[in-house]
């Protein structure tokens, strides 16, 4: 199925790392993970980040608290792989 049907129901904003905030660094982390039958996140891993490693830990901590609409096939919720980009922008602070 298309990535377009990955719908977050609950999105927890990540904590902005203090060092990055003080240094005025912005960036993003792309995370790949499994959405379980209940809509929770399992096995998140960073597949891309800019700048590297600065925001990885906080992005993973945040995405583990997100909830997604589970994929349903023939009336049964199933696990699926997904990716999301977690952005770190100072404007949002």
Tab-separated table of N, CA and C in Angstrom:
chain	number	residue	atom	x	y	z
A	1	UNK	N	0.820	-1.202	0.000
A	1	UNK	CA	0.000	0.000	0.000
A	1	UNK	C	0.850	1.246	0.000
A	2	UNK	N	0.219	2.353	-0.271
A	2	UNK	CA	0.935	3.622	-0.360
A	2	UNK	C	1.267	4.163	1.028
A	3	UNK	N	2.367	4.901	1.110
A	3	UNK	CA	2.728	5.531	2.378
A	3	UNK	C	1.672	6.546	2.798
A	4	UNK	N	0.874	7.021	1.860
A	4	UNK	CA	-0.127	8.034	2.152
A	4	UNK	C	-1.160	7.610	3.184
A	5	UNK	N	-1.282	6.294	3.430
A	5	UNK	CA	-2.275	5.860	4.415
A	5	UNK	C	-1.671	5.681	5.811
A	6	UNK	N	-0.457	6.188	6.009
A	6	UNK	CA	0.129	6.197	7.353
A	6	UNK	C	-0.399	7.445	8.054
A	7	UNK	N	-1.354	7.231	8.967
A	7	UNK	CA	-2.038	8.354	9.604
A	7	UNK	C	-1.738	8.381	11.101
A	8	UNK	N	-0.945	9.374	11.568
A	8	UNK	CA	-0.726	9.458	13.013
A	8	UNK	C	-1.968	9.999	13.714
A	9	UNK	N	-2.446	9.285	14.737
A	9	UNK	CA	-3.556	9.760	15.565
A	9	UNK	C	-3.026	10.620	16.692
A	10	UNK	N	-1.907	10.187	17.257
A	10	UNK	CA	-1.279	10.926	18.354
A	10	UNK	C	0.150	11.226	17.930
A	11	UNK	N	0.505	12.507	17.935
A	11	UNK	CA	1.858	12.928	17.562
A	11	UNK	C	2.453	13.689	18.730
A	12	UNK	N	3.472	13.129	19.333
A	12	UNK	CA	4.150	13.775	20.458
A	12	UNK	C	5.345	14.550	19.902
A	13	UNK	N	5.395	15.841	20.201
A	13	UNK	CA	6.523	16.645	19.721
A	13	UNK	C	7.797	16.210	20.429
A	14	UNK	N	8.893	16.107	19.685
A	14	UNK	CA	10.146	15.706	20.326
A	14	UNK	C	10.708	16.822	21.200
A	15	UNK	N	11.492	16.433	22.177
A	15	UNK	CA	12.226	17.398	22.994
A	15	UNK	C	13.363	17.948	22.135
A	16	UNK	N	13.533	19.270	22.133
A	16	UNK	CA	14.625	19.865	21.347
A	16	UNK	C	15.902	19.743	22.161
A	17	UNK	N	16.933	19.081	21.617
A	17	UNK	CA	18.177	18.958	22.394
A	17	UNK	C	18.746	20.338	22.744
A	18	UNK	N	19.095	20.520	24.005
A	18	UNK	CA	19.545	21.827	24.483
A	18	UNK	C	20.762	22.351	23.714
A	19	UNK	N	21.739	21.487	23.470
A	19	UNK	CA	22.940	21.927	22.746
A	19	UNK	C	22.593	22.434	21.349
A	20	UNK	N	21.676	21.721	20.678
A	20	UNK	CA	21.274	22.127	19.331
A	20	UNK	C	20.523	23.452	19.379
A	21	UNK	N	19.673	23.603	20.385
A	21	UNK	CA	18.902	24.839	20.521
A	21	UNK	C	19.846	26.024	20.785
A	22	UNK	N	20.806	25.836	21.675
A	22	UNK	CA	21.749	26.909	22.001
A	22	UNK	C	22.606	27.278	20.789
A	23	UNK	N	22.901	26.274	19.952
A	23	UNK	CA	23.736	26.505	18.768
A	23	UNK	C	22.913	26.890	17.540
A	24	UNK	N	21.575	27.028	17.737
A	24	UNK	CA	20.669	27.401	16.653
A	24	UNK	C	20.706	26.396	15.486
A	25	UNK	N	20.807	25.110	15.820
A	25	UNK	CA	20.865	24.056	14.809
A	25	UNK	C	19.455	23.519	14.574
A	26	UNK	N	19.077	23.420	13.302
A	26	UNK	CA	17.814	22.798	12.922
A	26	UNK	C	18.127	21.557	12.091
A	27	UNK	N	17.135	20.692	11.942
A	27	UNK	CA	17.359	19.507	11.130
A	27	UNK	C	16.156	18.602	11.131
A	28	UNK	N	16.395	17.360	10.735
A	28	UNK	CA	15.322	16.369	10.696
A	28	UNK	C	15.905	14.981	10.888
A	29	UNK	N	15.014	14.059	11.239
A	29	UNK	CA	15.379	12.648	11.360
A	29	UNK	C	14.302	11.839	10.656
A	30	UNK	N	14.724	10.970	9.749
A	30	UNK	CA	13.783	10.062	9.098
A	30	UNK	C	13.876	8.724	9.821
A	31	UNK	N	12.711	8.240	10.288
A	31	UNK	CA	12.659	7.038	11.106
A	31	UNK	C	11.799	5.987	10.411
A	32	UNK	N	12.319	4.767	10.357
A	32	UNK	CA	11.555	3.633	9.840
A	32	UNK	C	11.144	2.785	11.031
A	33	UNK	N	9.926	2.237	10.993
A	33	UNK	CA	9.423	1.488	12.144
A	33	UNK	C	8.273	0.603	11.721
A	34	UNK	N	7.833	-0.227	12.659
A	34	UNK	CA	6.668	-1.079	12.449
A	34	UNK	C	5.488	-0.472	13.198
A	35	UNK	N	4.349	-0.362	12.510
A	35	UNK	CA	3.089	-0.009	13.177
A	35	UNK	C	2.403	-1.329	13.507
A	36	UNK	N	2.125	-1.540	14.788
A	36	UNK	CA	1.518	-2.803	15.213
A	36	UNK	C	0.010	-2.798	14.919
A	37	UNK	N	-0.621	-3.946	15.190
A	37	UNK	CA	-2.067	-4.075	14.981
A	37	UNK	C	-2.846	-3.083	15.830
A	38	UNK	N	-2.271	-2.651	16.952
A	38	UNK	CA	-2.966	-1.713	17.840
A	38	UNK	C	-2.618	-0.259	17.535
A	39	UNK	N	-1.711	-0.052	16.580
A	39	UNK	CA	-1.362	1.312	16.204
A	39	UNK	C	-0.152	1.884	16.919
A	40	UNK	N	0.477	1.072	17.766
A	40	UNK	CA	1.677	1.568	18.442
A	40	UNK	C	2.914	1.332	17.567
A	41	UNK	N	4.016	1.928	17.987
A	41	UNK	CA	5.258	1.876	17.209
A	41	UNK	C	6.205	0.857	17.818
A	42	UNK	N	6.825	0.051	16.951
A	42	UNK	CA	7.799	-0.939	17.405
A	42	UNK	C	9.034	-0.878	16.505
A	43	UNK	N	10.193	-1.154	17.086
A	43	UNK	CA	11.463	-1.248	16.360
A	43	UNK	C	11.804	-0.017	15.518
A	44	UNK	N	11.740	1.182	16.091
A	44	UNK	CA	12.113	2.347	15.287
A	44	UNK	C	13.622	2.378	15.047
A	45	UNK	N	14.013	2.801	13.845
A	45	UNK	CA	15.432	2.988	13.578
A	45	UNK	C	15.614	4.170	12.643
A	46	UNK	N	16.691	4.889	12.863
A	46	UNK	CA	16.984	6.063	12.054
A	46	UNK	C	17.542	5.609	10.710
A	47	UNK	N	16.942	6.102	9.618
A	47	UNK	CA	17.472	5.771	8.293
A	47	UNK	C	18.144	6.977	7.643
A	48	UNK	N	17.873	8.180	8.163
A	48	UNK	CA	18.546	9.368	7.654
A	48	UNK	C	18.387	10.487	8.672
A	49	UNK	N	19.392	11.304	8.803
A	49	UNK	CA	19.265	12.479	9.672
A	49	UNK	C	20.255	13.551	9.233
A	50	UNK	N	19.788	14.782	9.334
A	50	UNK	CA	20.636	15.925	9.023
A	50	UNK	C	20.440	16.966	10.114
A	51	UNK	N	21.473	17.443	10.751
A	51	UNK	CA	22.832	16.887	10.736
A	51	UNK	C	22.858	15.526	11.422
A	52	UNK	N	23.817	14.683	11.057
A	52	UNK	CA	23.853	13.316	11.590
A	52	UNK	C	23.929	13.281	13.123
A	53	UNK	N	23.135	12.374	13.720
A	53	UNK	CA	23.154	12.016	15.141
A	53	UNK	C	22.698	13.090	16.125
A	54	UNK	N	22.583	14.335	15.741
A	54	UNK	CA	22.236	15.400	16.699
A	54	UNK	C	20.844	15.175	17.301
A	55	UNK	N	19.877	14.815	16.462
A	55	UNK	CA	18.477	14.721	16.895
A	55	UNK	C	17.970	13.279	16.991
A	56	UNK	N	18.807	12.301	16.676
A	56	UNK	CA	18.351	10.911	16.560
A	56	UNK	C	17.645	10.407	17.825
A	57	UNK	N	18.270	10.567	18.976
A	57	UNK	CA	17.716	9.996	20.208
A	57	UNK	C	16.348	10.597	20.536
A	58	UNK	N	16.229	11.914	20.421
A	58	UNK	CA	14.948	12.562	20.746
A	58	UNK	C	13.859	12.198	19.736
A	59	UNK	N	14.234	12.020	18.471
A	59	UNK	CA	13.245	11.612	17.466
A	59	UNK	C	12.711	10.217	17.774
A	60	UNK	N	13.595	9.303	18.132
A	60	UNK	CA	13.177	7.935	18.482
A	60	UNK	C	12.295	7.955	19.738
A	61	UNK	N	12.718	8.718	20.752
A	61	UNK	CA	11.917	8.794	21.985
A	61	UNK	C	10.520	9.324	21.700
A	62	UNK	N	10.411	10.319	20.824
A	62	UNK	CA	9.100	10.887	20.504
A	62	UNK	C	8.252	9.897	19.712
A	63	UNK	N	8.844	9.289	18.691
A	63	UNK	CA	8.036	8.440	17.795
A	63	UNK	C	7.542	7.185	18.505
A	64	UNK	N	8.264	6.736	19.515
A	64	UNK	CA	7.792	5.584	20.297
A	64	UNK	C	6.495	5.902	21.037
A	65	UNK	N	6.185	7.168	21.227
A	65	UNK	CA	4.950	7.570	21.928
A	65	UNK	C	3.822	7.911	20.955
A	66	UNK	N	4.115	7.901	19.650
A	66	UNK	CA	3.075	8.182	18.663
A	66	UNK	C	2.145	6.982	18.548
A	67	UNK	N	0.912	7.266	18.104
A	67	UNK	CA	-0.049	6.206	17.795
A	67	UNK	C	-0.544	6.438	16.374
A	68	UNK	N	-0.708	5.341	15.636
A	68	UNK	CA	-1.139	5.414	14.243
A	68	UNK	C	-2.426	4.647	14.034
A	69	UNK	N	-3.133	5.031	12.998
A	69	UNK	CA	-4.296	4.259	12.568
A	69	UNK	C	-3.761	2.950	11.989
A	70	UNK	N	-4.152	1.808	12.562
A	70	UNK	CA	-3.630	0.534	12.044
A	70	UNK	C	-4.145	0.253	10.632
A	71	UNK	N	-3.369	-0.488	9.859
A	71	UNK	CA	-3.840	-0.921	8.537
A	71	UNK	C	-4.805	-2.087	8.745
A	72	UNK	N	-5.929	-2.045	8.047
A	72	UNK	CA	-6.929	-3.100	8.158
A	72	UNK	C	-7.095	-3.759	6.791
A	73	UNK	N	-6.926	-5.083	6.762
A	73	UNK	CA	-7.118	-5.860	5.538
A	73	UNK	C	-8.177	-6.914	5.828
A	74	UNK	N	-9.250	-6.898	5.025
A	74	UNK	CA	-10.365	-7.832	5.222
A	74	UNK	C	-10.887	-7.806	6.663
A	75	UNK	N	-10.971	-6.600	7.227
A	75	UNK	CA	-11.524	-6.442	8.559
A	75	UNK	C	-10.577	-6.797	9.693
A	76	UNK	N	-9.316	-7.112	9.372
A	76	UNK	CA	-8.350	-7.505	10.401
A	76	UNK	C	-7.181	-6.524	10.405
A	77	UNK	N	-6.855	-5.992	11.589
A	77	UNK	CA	-5.709	-5.090	11.710
A	77	UNK	C	-4.422	-5.890	11.533
A	78	UNK	N	-3.492	-5.347	10.744
A	78	UNK	CA	-2.226	-6.031	10.488
A	78	UNK	C	-1.057	-5.081	10.723
A	79	UNK	N	0.109	-5.667	11.027
A	79	UNK	CA	1.320	-4.866	11.167
A	79	UNK	C	1.759	-4.371	9.798
A	80	UNK	N	2.510	-3.261	9.805
A	80	UNK	CA	3.050	-2.751	8.555
A	80	UNK	C	4.262	-1.898	8.839
A	81	UNK	N	5.139	-1.791	7.846
A	81	UNK	CA	6.303	-0.921	7.934
A	81	UNK	C	5.890	0.490	7.538
A	82	UNK	N	6.552	1.480	8.124
A	82	UNK	CA	6.269	2.870	7.784
A	82	UNK	C	7.519	3.700	8.019
A	83	UNK	N	7.529	4.885	7.425
A	83	UNK	CA	8.577	5.847	7.722
A	83	UNK	C	7.920	7.191	7.982
A	84	UNK	N	8.540	7.964	8.870
A	84	UNK	CA	8.077	9.319	9.165
A	84	UNK	C	9.308	10.192	9.325
A	85	UNK	N	9.155	11.447	8.970
A	85	UNK	CA	10.221	12.414	9.172
A	85	UNK	C	9.851	13.307	10.347
A	86	UNK	N	10.733	13.357	11.332
A	86	UNK	CA	10.533	14.203	12.506
A	86	UNK	C	11.401	15.435	12.304
A	87	UNK	N	10.769	16.597	12.241
A	87	UNK	CA	11.506	17.834	11.980
A	87	UNK	C	11.811	18.570	13.269
A	88	UNK	N	12.963	19.197	13.284
A	88	UNK	CA	13.392	20.009	14.423
A	88	UNK	C	13.608	21.427	13.910
A	89	UNK	N	12.635	22.303	14.203
A	89	UNK	CA	12.694	23.688	13.761
A	89	UNK	C	12.605	24.615	14.972
A	90	UNK	N	13.497	25.543	15.036
A	90	UNK	CA	13.514	26.477	16.181
A	90	UNK	C	12.252	27.329	16.221
A	91	UNK	N	11.628	27.573	15.082
A	91	UNK	CA	10.383	28.357	15.034
A	91	UNK	C	9.291	27.715	15.865
A	92	UNK	N	9.316	26.384	15.942
A	92	UNK	CA	8.264	25.638	16.638
A	92	UNK	C	8.455	25.614	18.147
A	93	UNK	N	9.575	26.095	18.621
A	93	UNK	CA	9.880	26.018	20.060
A	93	UNK	C	9.113	27.055	20.842
